[in-house]
Every structure is written in C-alpha cells, then in structure tokens.
Amino acid sequence: DDFDTASTLITNSAALSSSLDLSSGILTTENIKQAFSVATFFPQIWWLFLIVLPKSGITKKLMGGYEILTITSLVHFFIVAASIVQPDGTAPMAEFADVFDPAGDPQKAMVGMMQYPNFVSEEWSHVLTWDLFVGRWIWLDGLKRGIFTSHSVLLCNLIGPPGLLLHWATCLVTGKGLPGNEAESIEE
C-alpha cells in the first residue's frame, strides 16, 4: 500500500513537473537573449536624461523615484530565474565558489565562468543596473548640493565606479566637500 502511494506521488510529481516546465515557455534561452538586449539598451535613454537634462522636471519625474531601477532589476531577476531552469543554464557552483577562493586563482575562475552565455547575461544586467543606481545617486547628490554632475554620471555609465570617484573629486574641487554620513542623521 505504501509502495502504491509512493508510486502515485512520483507519477503525479512527474506529471506536474512536465506541465510546469517553464523552460519551454517564457523562461527560454531565446528570451534570456532578448532580456540581455533590454538590459543593455533600455537604461541608455535614462542615462541621457541624467546627463543632458539633469535639472529638468521630466528628469526629476522619471529618475527621482525607483520605477526605472525596479524595471532594470526585474529584467535582471528574469535573467537569473530563466537561467536557473535551463539545463546547463548557469555556471556550475564549484566554479562560482572558485571565484571566492583566495588560495586559488579567482580571476581565472571568473574568466572560466564567462563561457556560459547566461552567466554573461546575468553579470552584464547586474553591472548595468548597479551603474544606473550609482549614477542616479550621483545625480541626486548633485541636485541636493548644487554640484555639476553630467561628467561624473557619463563616466559612471561608461565605466562605473570611476564616475563615483570623479563625483567625489568634483565635490572637493568645488568646495562642497564629500557627502556626509547619512546614517548619523537617522534616529532609532
């Protein structure tokens, strides 16, 4: 009797699994490729607003909230979720662990993981989303403190963290100082 119950559960689980096989629906390799393109090109229009029209009302409306960042984060999440359900869709965990092994060769491990297209898609969308997040923060800091930011935001779009360093240099050169510790003003 227990054997029949277990057999029925296995059969039902297999049927449910095949009916829920998302890898043949929306979570496909082709859709990951499309999401890669969205992750690459969708943020560029918003960068233009931050760089070319930093003080305009439309830029403040579009980039003052978190809607655009939420969309880019959702694209990234889609790529991660779709990659997980693909056979060989992500880099093996052992290779991922090697990136964080200080006794090994982390750079070689990361290069090895770049052979997996879905990993490249995930990493690229990850980088572009964080770059936009930091670029937006630079822009907001500039608005709050009256600091020119277009050059820093552009550099953040092009190569990421140096844009933040350029913003800090601009803050110092203009006499505005570095942004303060925001956490100190938060009361518990």
PDB file of C-alpha atoms in Angstrom:
ATOM      1  CA  ASP A   1       0.000   0.000   0.000  1.00  0.00           C
ATOM      2  CA  ASP A   2       2.866   2.416   0.866  1.00  0.00           C
ATOM      3  CA  PHE A   3       4.554   1.413  -2.385  1.00  0.00           C
ATOM      4  CA  ASP A   4       1.406   2.288  -4.394  1.00  0.00           C
ATOM      5  CA  THR A   5       1.116   5.649  -2.611  1.00  0.00           C
ATOM      6  CA  ALA A   6       4.783   6.462  -3.280  1.00  0.00           C
ATOM      7  CA  SER A   7       4.438   5.374  -6.896  1.00  0.00           C
ATOM      8  CA  THR A   8       1.351   7.561  -7.332  1.00  0.00           C
ATOM      9  CA  LEU A   9       3.148  10.537  -5.761  1.00  0.00           C
ATOM     10  CA  ILE A  10       6.131  10.074  -8.074  1.00  0.00           C
ATOM     11  CA  THR A  11       3.869   9.771 -11.132  1.00  0.00           C
ATOM     12  CA  ASN A  12       1.845  12.847 -10.128  1.00  0.00           C
ATOM     13  CA  SER A  13       5.018  14.822  -9.382  1.00  0.00           C
ATOM     14  CA  ALA A  14       6.450  13.945 -12.781  1.00  0.00           C
ATOM     15  CA  ALA A  15       3.212  14.985 -14.500  1.00  0.00           C
ATOM     16  CA  LEU A  16       3.123  18.251 -12.559  1.00  0.00           C
ATOM     17  CA  SER A  17       6.781  18.880 -13.325  1.00  0.00           C
ATOM     18  CA  SER A  18       6.249  18.399 -17.046  1.00  0.00           C
ATOM     19  CA  SER A  19       3.172  20.634 -17.035  1.00  0.00           C
ATOM     20  CA  LEU A  20       5.140  23.311 -15.199  1.00  0.00           C
ATOM     21  CA  ASP A  21       8.194  23.019 -17.445  1.00  0.00           C
ATOM     22  CA  LEU A  22       8.816  26.728 -17.665  1.00  0.00           C
ATOM     23  CA  SER A  23      11.999  26.264 -19.639  1.00  0.00           C
ATOM     24  CA  SER A  24       9.871  25.513 -22.702  1.00  0.00           C
ATOM     25  CA  GLY A  25       7.655  28.558 -22.126  1.00  0.00           C
ATOM     26  CA  ILE A  26       8.686  32.040 -21.125  1.00  0.00           C
ATOM     27  CA  LEU A  27      11.954  31.147 -19.363  1.00  0.00           C
ATOM     28  CA  THR A  28      13.814  30.202 -22.542  1.00  0.00           C
ATOM     29  CA  THR A  29      17.341  30.802 -23.766  1.00  0.00           C
ATOM     30  CA  GLU A  30      15.928  32.955 -26.562  1.00  0.00           C
ATOM     31  CA  ASN A  31      14.087  35.117 -24.038  1.00  0.00           C
ATOM     32  CA  ILE A  32      17.277  35.433 -21.995  1.00  0.00           C
ATOM     33  CA  LYS A  33      18.961  36.787 -25.153  1.00  0.00           C
ATOM     34  CA  GLN A  34      16.113  39.268 -25.560  1.00  0.00           C
ATOM     35  CA  ALA A  35      16.373  40.278 -21.899  1.00  0.00           C
ATOM     36  CA  PHE A  36      20.123  40.809 -22.408  1.00  0.00           C
ATOM     37  CA  SER A  37      19.300  43.332 -25.140  1.00  0.00           C
ATOM     38  CA  VAL A  38      16.706  45.023 -22.940  1.00  0.00           C
ATOM     39  CA  ALA A  39      19.224  45.174 -20.077  1.00  0.00           C
ATOM     40  CA  THR A  40      21.759  46.741 -22.430  1.00  0.00           C
ATOM     41  CA  PHE A  41      19.650  49.298 -24.283  1.00  0.00           C
ATOM     42  CA  PHE A  42      16.702  50.186 -22.001  1.00  0.00           C
ATOM     43  CA  PRO A  43      18.831  52.094 -19.441  1.00  0.00           C
ATOM     44  CA  GLN A  44      20.544  54.239 -22.062  1.00  0.00           C
ATOM     45  CA  ILE A  45      17.621  56.632 -22.545  1.00  0.00           C
ATOM     46  CA  TRP A  46      17.521  57.294 -18.803  1.00  0.00           C
ATOM     47  CA  TRP A  47      21.252  57.995 -18.766  1.00  0.00           C
ATOM     48  CA  LEU A  48      20.665  60.650 -21.426  1.00  0.00           C
ATOM     49  CA  PHE A  49      18.165  62.423 -19.180  1.00  0.00           C
ATOM     50  CA  LEU A  50      20.590  62.329 -16.241  1.00  0.00           C
ATOM     51  CA  ILE A  51      23.478  63.625 -18.363  1.00  0.00           C
ATOM     52  CA  VAL A  52      21.860  66.078 -20.789  1.00  0.00           C
ATOM     53  CA  LEU A  53      18.870  67.349 -18.794  1.00  0.00           C
ATOM     54  CA  PRO A  54      19.867  66.873 -15.154  1.00  0.00           C
ATOM     55  CA  LYS A  55      17.771  69.729 -13.734  1.00  0.00           C
ATOM     56  CA  SER A  56      14.654  69.333 -15.879  1.00  0.00           C
ATOM     57  CA  GLY A  57      11.306  68.443 -14.402  1.00  0.00           C
ATOM     58  CA  ILE A  58      10.962  65.434 -16.712  1.00  0.00           C
ATOM     59  CA  THR A  59      14.281  64.011 -15.478  1.00  0.00           C
ATOM     60  CA  LYS A  60      13.243  64.562 -11.881  1.00  0.00           C
ATOM     61  CA  LYS A  61       9.912  62.860 -12.543  1.00  0.00           C
ATOM     62  CA  LEU A  62      11.448  59.914 -14.385  1.00  0.00           C
ATOM     63  CA  MET A  63      14.537  59.347 -12.250  1.00  0.00           C
ATOM     64  CA  GLY A  64      13.518  60.762  -8.866  1.00  0.00           C
ATOM     65  CA  GLY A  65      11.646  57.595  -7.979  1.00  0.00           C
ATOM     66  CA  TYR A  66      12.637  53.967  -8.202  1.00  0.00           C
ATOM     67  CA  GLU A  67      10.456  52.859 -11.121  1.00  0.00           C
ATOM     68  CA  ILE A  68      13.239  52.696 -13.745  1.00  0.00           C
ATOM     69  CA  LEU A  69      15.591  50.923 -11.338  1.00  0.00           C
ATOM     70  CA  THR A  70      12.808  48.489 -10.489  1.00  0.00           C
ATOM     71  CA  ILE A  71      12.328  47.670 -14.167  1.00  0.00           C
ATOM     72  CA  THR A  72      16.058  47.089 -14.697  1.00  0.00           C
ATOM     73  CA  SER A  73      16.148  44.960 -11.529  1.00  0.00           C
ATOM     74  CA  LEU A  74      13.205  42.902 -12.780  1.00  0.00           C
ATOM     75  CA  VAL A  75      14.967  42.302 -16.111  1.00  0.00           C
ATOM     76  CA  HIS A  76      17.996  41.099 -14.164  1.00  0.00           C
ATOM     77  CA  PHE A  77      15.809  38.893 -11.966  1.00  0.00           C
ATOM     78  CA  PHE A  78      14.160  37.413 -15.070  1.00  0.00           C
ATOM     79  CA  ILE A  79      17.577  36.507 -16.487  1.00  0.00           C
ATOM     80  CA  VAL A  80      18.570  34.839 -13.205  1.00  0.00           C
ATOM     81  CA  ALA A  81      15.277  32.928 -12.900  1.00  0.00           C
ATOM     82  CA  ALA A  82      15.278  31.842 -16.537  1.00  0.00           C
ATOM     83  CA  SER A  83      18.909  30.743 -16.329  1.00  0.00           C
ATOM     84  CA  ILE A  84      18.286  28.591 -13.275  1.00  0.00           C
ATOM     85  CA  VAL A  85      15.674  26.466 -15.071  1.00  0.00           C
ATOM     86  CA  GLN A  86      17.824  25.920 -18.172  1.00  0.00           C
ATOM     87  CA  PRO A  87      19.870  22.739 -18.427  1.00  0.00           C
ATOM     88  CA  ASP A  88      23.471  23.908 -18.001  1.00  0.00           C
ATOM     89  CA  GLY A  89      21.991  27.406 -17.820  1.00  0.00           C
ATOM     90  CA  THR A  90      24.258  28.745 -15.130  1.00  0.00           C
ATOM     91  CA  ALA A  91      27.902  28.348 -14.297  1.00  0.00           C
ATOM     92  CA  PRO A  92      28.491  25.347 -12.018  1.00  0.00           C
ATOM     93  CA  MET A  93      28.529  26.229  -8.323  1.00  0.00           C
ATOM     94  CA  ALA A  94      32.035  24.776  -7.961  1.00  0.00           C
ATOM     95  CA  GLU A  95      33.333  27.298 -10.487  1.00  0.00           C
ATOM     96  CA  PHE A  96      31.423  30.079  -8.769  1.00  0.00           C
ATOM     97  CA  ALA A  97      32.939  29.063  -5.426  1.00  0.00           C
ATOM     98  CA  ASP A  98      36.407  29.199  -7.003  1.00  0.00           C
ATOM     99  CA  VAL A  99      35.943  32.931  -7.608  1.00  0.00           C
ATOM    100  CA  PHE A 100      35.885  33.381  -3.838  1.00  0.00           C
ATOM    101  CA  ASP A 101      38.758  31.007  -3.051  1.00  0.00           C
ATOM    102  CA  PRO A 102      41.718  33.202  -2.033  1.00  0.00           C
ATOM    103  CA  ALA A 103      44.052  30.195  -2.225  1.00  0.00           C
ATOM    104  CA  GLY A 104      43.149  29.604  -5.861  1.00  0.00           C
ATOM    105  CA  ASP A 105      43.038  31.808  -8.941  1.00  0.00           C
ATOM    106  CA  PRO A 106      39.795  33.821  -8.637  1.00  0.00           C
ATOM    107  CA  GLN A 107      40.388  35.737 -11.858  1.00  0.00           C
ATOM    108  CA  LYS A 108      40.860  32.512 -13.828  1.00  0.00           C
ATOM    109  CA  ALA A 109      37.659  31.142 -12.275  1.00  0.00           C
ATOM    110  CA  MET A 110      35.728  34.243 -13.321  1.00  0.00           C
ATOM    111  CA  VAL A 111      37.114  34.040 -16.861  1.00  0.00           C
ATOM    112  CA  GLY A 112      36.065  30.386 -16.967  1.00  0.00           C
ATOM    113  CA  MET A 113      32.527  31.285 -15.972  1.00  0.00           C
ATOM    114  CA  MET A 114      32.302  33.728 -18.875  1.00  0.00           C
ATOM    115  CA  GLN A 115      31.970  30.757 -21.243  1.00  0.00           C
ATOM    116  CA  TYR A 116      28.353  30.404 -20.067  1.00  0.00           C
ATOM    117  CA  PRO A 117      26.128  32.825 -22.040  1.00  0.00           C
ATOM    118  CA  ASN A 118      23.514  33.011 -19.299  1.00  0.00           C
ATOM    119  CA  PHE A 119      26.175  33.904 -16.741  1.00  0.00           C
ATOM    120  CA  VAL A 120      27.373  36.687 -19.034  1.00  0.00           C
ATOM    121  CA  SER A 121      23.759  37.893 -19.356  1.00  0.00           C
ATOM    122  CA  GLU A 122      23.269  37.852 -15.604  1.00  0.00           C
ATOM    123  CA  GLU A 123      26.535  39.639 -14.857  1.00  0.00           C
ATOM    124  CA  TRP A 124      26.004  42.272 -17.543  1.00  0.00           C
ATOM    125  CA  SER A 125      22.475  43.141 -16.384  1.00  0.00           C
ATOM    126  CA  HIS A 126      23.768  43.156 -12.797  1.00  0.00           C
ATOM    127  CA  VAL A 127      26.542  45.645 -13.654  1.00  0.00           C
ATOM    128  CA  LEU A 128      24.292  47.909 -15.721  1.00  0.00           C
ATOM    129  CA  THR A 129      21.620  48.043 -13.017  1.00  0.00           C
ATOM    130  CA  TRP A 130      24.154  48.928 -10.306  1.00  0.00           C
ATOM    131  CA  ASP A 131      25.829  51.507 -12.540  1.00  0.00           C
ATOM    132  CA  LEU A 132      22.456  53.182 -13.086  1.00  0.00           C
ATOM    133  CA  PHE A 133      21.749  53.045  -9.354  1.00  0.00           C
ATOM    134  CA  VAL A 134      25.051  54.792  -8.581  1.00  0.00           C
ATOM    135  CA  GLY A 135      24.646  57.247 -11.454  1.00  0.00           C
ATOM    136  CA  ARG A 136      21.228  58.164 -10.093  1.00  0.00           C
ATOM    137  CA  TRP A 137      22.702  58.631  -6.612  1.00  0.00           C
ATOM    138  CA  ILE A 138      25.417  60.951  -8.026  1.00  0.00           C
ATOM    139  CA  TRP A 139      22.726  62.930  -9.870  1.00  0.00           C
ATOM    140  CA  LEU A 140      20.576  63.225  -6.721  1.00  0.00           C
ATOM    141  CA  ASP A 141      23.560  64.304  -4.623  1.00  0.00           C
ATOM    142  CA  GLY A 142      24.352  66.956  -7.230  1.00  0.00           C
ATOM    143  CA  LEU A 143      20.776  68.235  -7.177  1.00  0.00           C
ATOM    144  CA  LYS A 144      20.681  68.368  -3.372  1.00  0.00           C
ATOM    145  CA  ARG A 145      24.015  70.132  -3.001  1.00  0.00           C
ATOM    146  CA  GLY A 146      24.200  72.184  -6.200  1.00  0.00           C
ATOM    147  CA  ILE A 147      27.031  70.233  -7.822  1.00  0.00           C
ATOM    148  CA  PHE A 148      27.506  69.762 -11.576  1.00  0.00           C
ATOM    149  CA  THR A 149      27.265  66.016 -12.256  1.00  0.00           C
ATOM    150  CA  SER A 150      26.922  65.395 -16.002  1.00  0.00           C
ATOM    151  CA  HIS A 151      30.593  64.435 -16.450  1.00  0.00           C
ATOM    152  CA  SER A 152      30.534  62.103 -13.438  1.00  0.00           C
ATOM    153  CA  VAL A 153      27.246  60.497 -14.471  1.00  0.00           C
ATOM    154  CA  LEU A 154      28.579  59.968 -18.017  1.00  0.00           C
ATOM    155  CA  LEU A 155      31.715  58.314 -16.686  1.00  0.00           C
ATOM    156  CA  CYS A 156      29.593  56.163 -14.370  1.00  0.00           C
ATOM    157  CA  ASN A 157      27.610  54.994 -17.403  1.00  0.00           C
ATOM    158  CA  LEU A 158      30.772  54.232 -19.367  1.00  0.00           C
ATOM    159  CA  ILE A 159      32.996  52.557 -16.761  1.00  0.00           C
ATOM    160  CA  GLY A 160      31.128  52.541 -13.458  1.00  0.00           C
ATOM    161  CA  PRO A 161      32.991  53.265 -10.214  1.00  0.00           C
ATOM    162  CA  PRO A 162      35.389  55.897 -11.631  1.00  0.00           C
ATOM    163  CA  GLY A 163      32.275  58.033 -12.173  1.00  0.00           C
ATOM    164  CA  LEU A 164      31.714  57.990  -8.418  1.00  0.00           C
ATOM    165  CA  LEU A 165      35.356  58.905  -7.816  1.00  0.00           C
ATOM    166  CA  LEU A 166      35.065  61.776 -10.293  1.00  0.00           C
ATOM    167  CA  HIS A 167      31.951  63.000  -8.478  1.00  0.00           C
ATOM    168  CA  TRP A 168      33.813  62.985  -5.164  1.00  0.00           C
ATOM    169  CA  ALA A 169      36.718  64.861  -6.768  1.00  0.00           C
ATOM    170  CA  THR A 170      34.236  67.397  -8.167  1.00  0.00           C
ATOM    171  CA  CYS A 171      32.711  67.799  -4.707  1.00  0.00           C
ATOM    172  CA  LEU A 172      36.132  68.567  -3.246  1.00  0.00           C
ATOM    173  CA  VAL A 173      37.276  70.876  -6.076  1.00  0.00           C
ATOM    174  CA  THR A 174      34.055  72.910  -5.883  1.00  0.00           C
ATOM    175  CA  GLY A 175      34.390  73.263  -2.117  1.00  0.00           C
ATOM    176  CA  LYS A 176      31.200  71.324  -1.385  1.00  0.00           C
ATOM    177  CA  GLY A 177      33.042  68.569   0.470  1.00  0.00           C
ATOM    178  CA  LEU A 178      32.234  64.908   0.394  1.00  0.00           C
ATOM    179  CA  PRO A 179      28.698  63.816   1.186  1.00  0.00           C
ATOM    180  CA  GLY A 180      28.217  63.300   4.900  1.00  0.00           C
ATOM    181  CA  ASN A 181      27.371  60.146   6.776  1.00  0.00           C
ATOM    182  CA  GLU A 182      23.649  59.843   6.074  1.00  0.00           C
ATOM    183  CA  ALA A 183      23.185  57.159   8.718  1.00  0.00           C
ATOM    184  CA  GLU A 184      24.142  59.524  11.533  1.00  0.00           C
ATOM    185  CA  SER A 185      21.033  61.625  10.911  1.00  0.00           C
ATOM    186  CA  ILE A 186      18.698  58.640  11.212  1.00  0.00           C
ATOM    187  CA  GLU A 187      17.176  58.313  14.654  1.00  0.00           C
ATOM    188  CA  GLU A 188      16.388  54.895  16.028  1.00  0.00           C
TER     189      GLU A 188
END
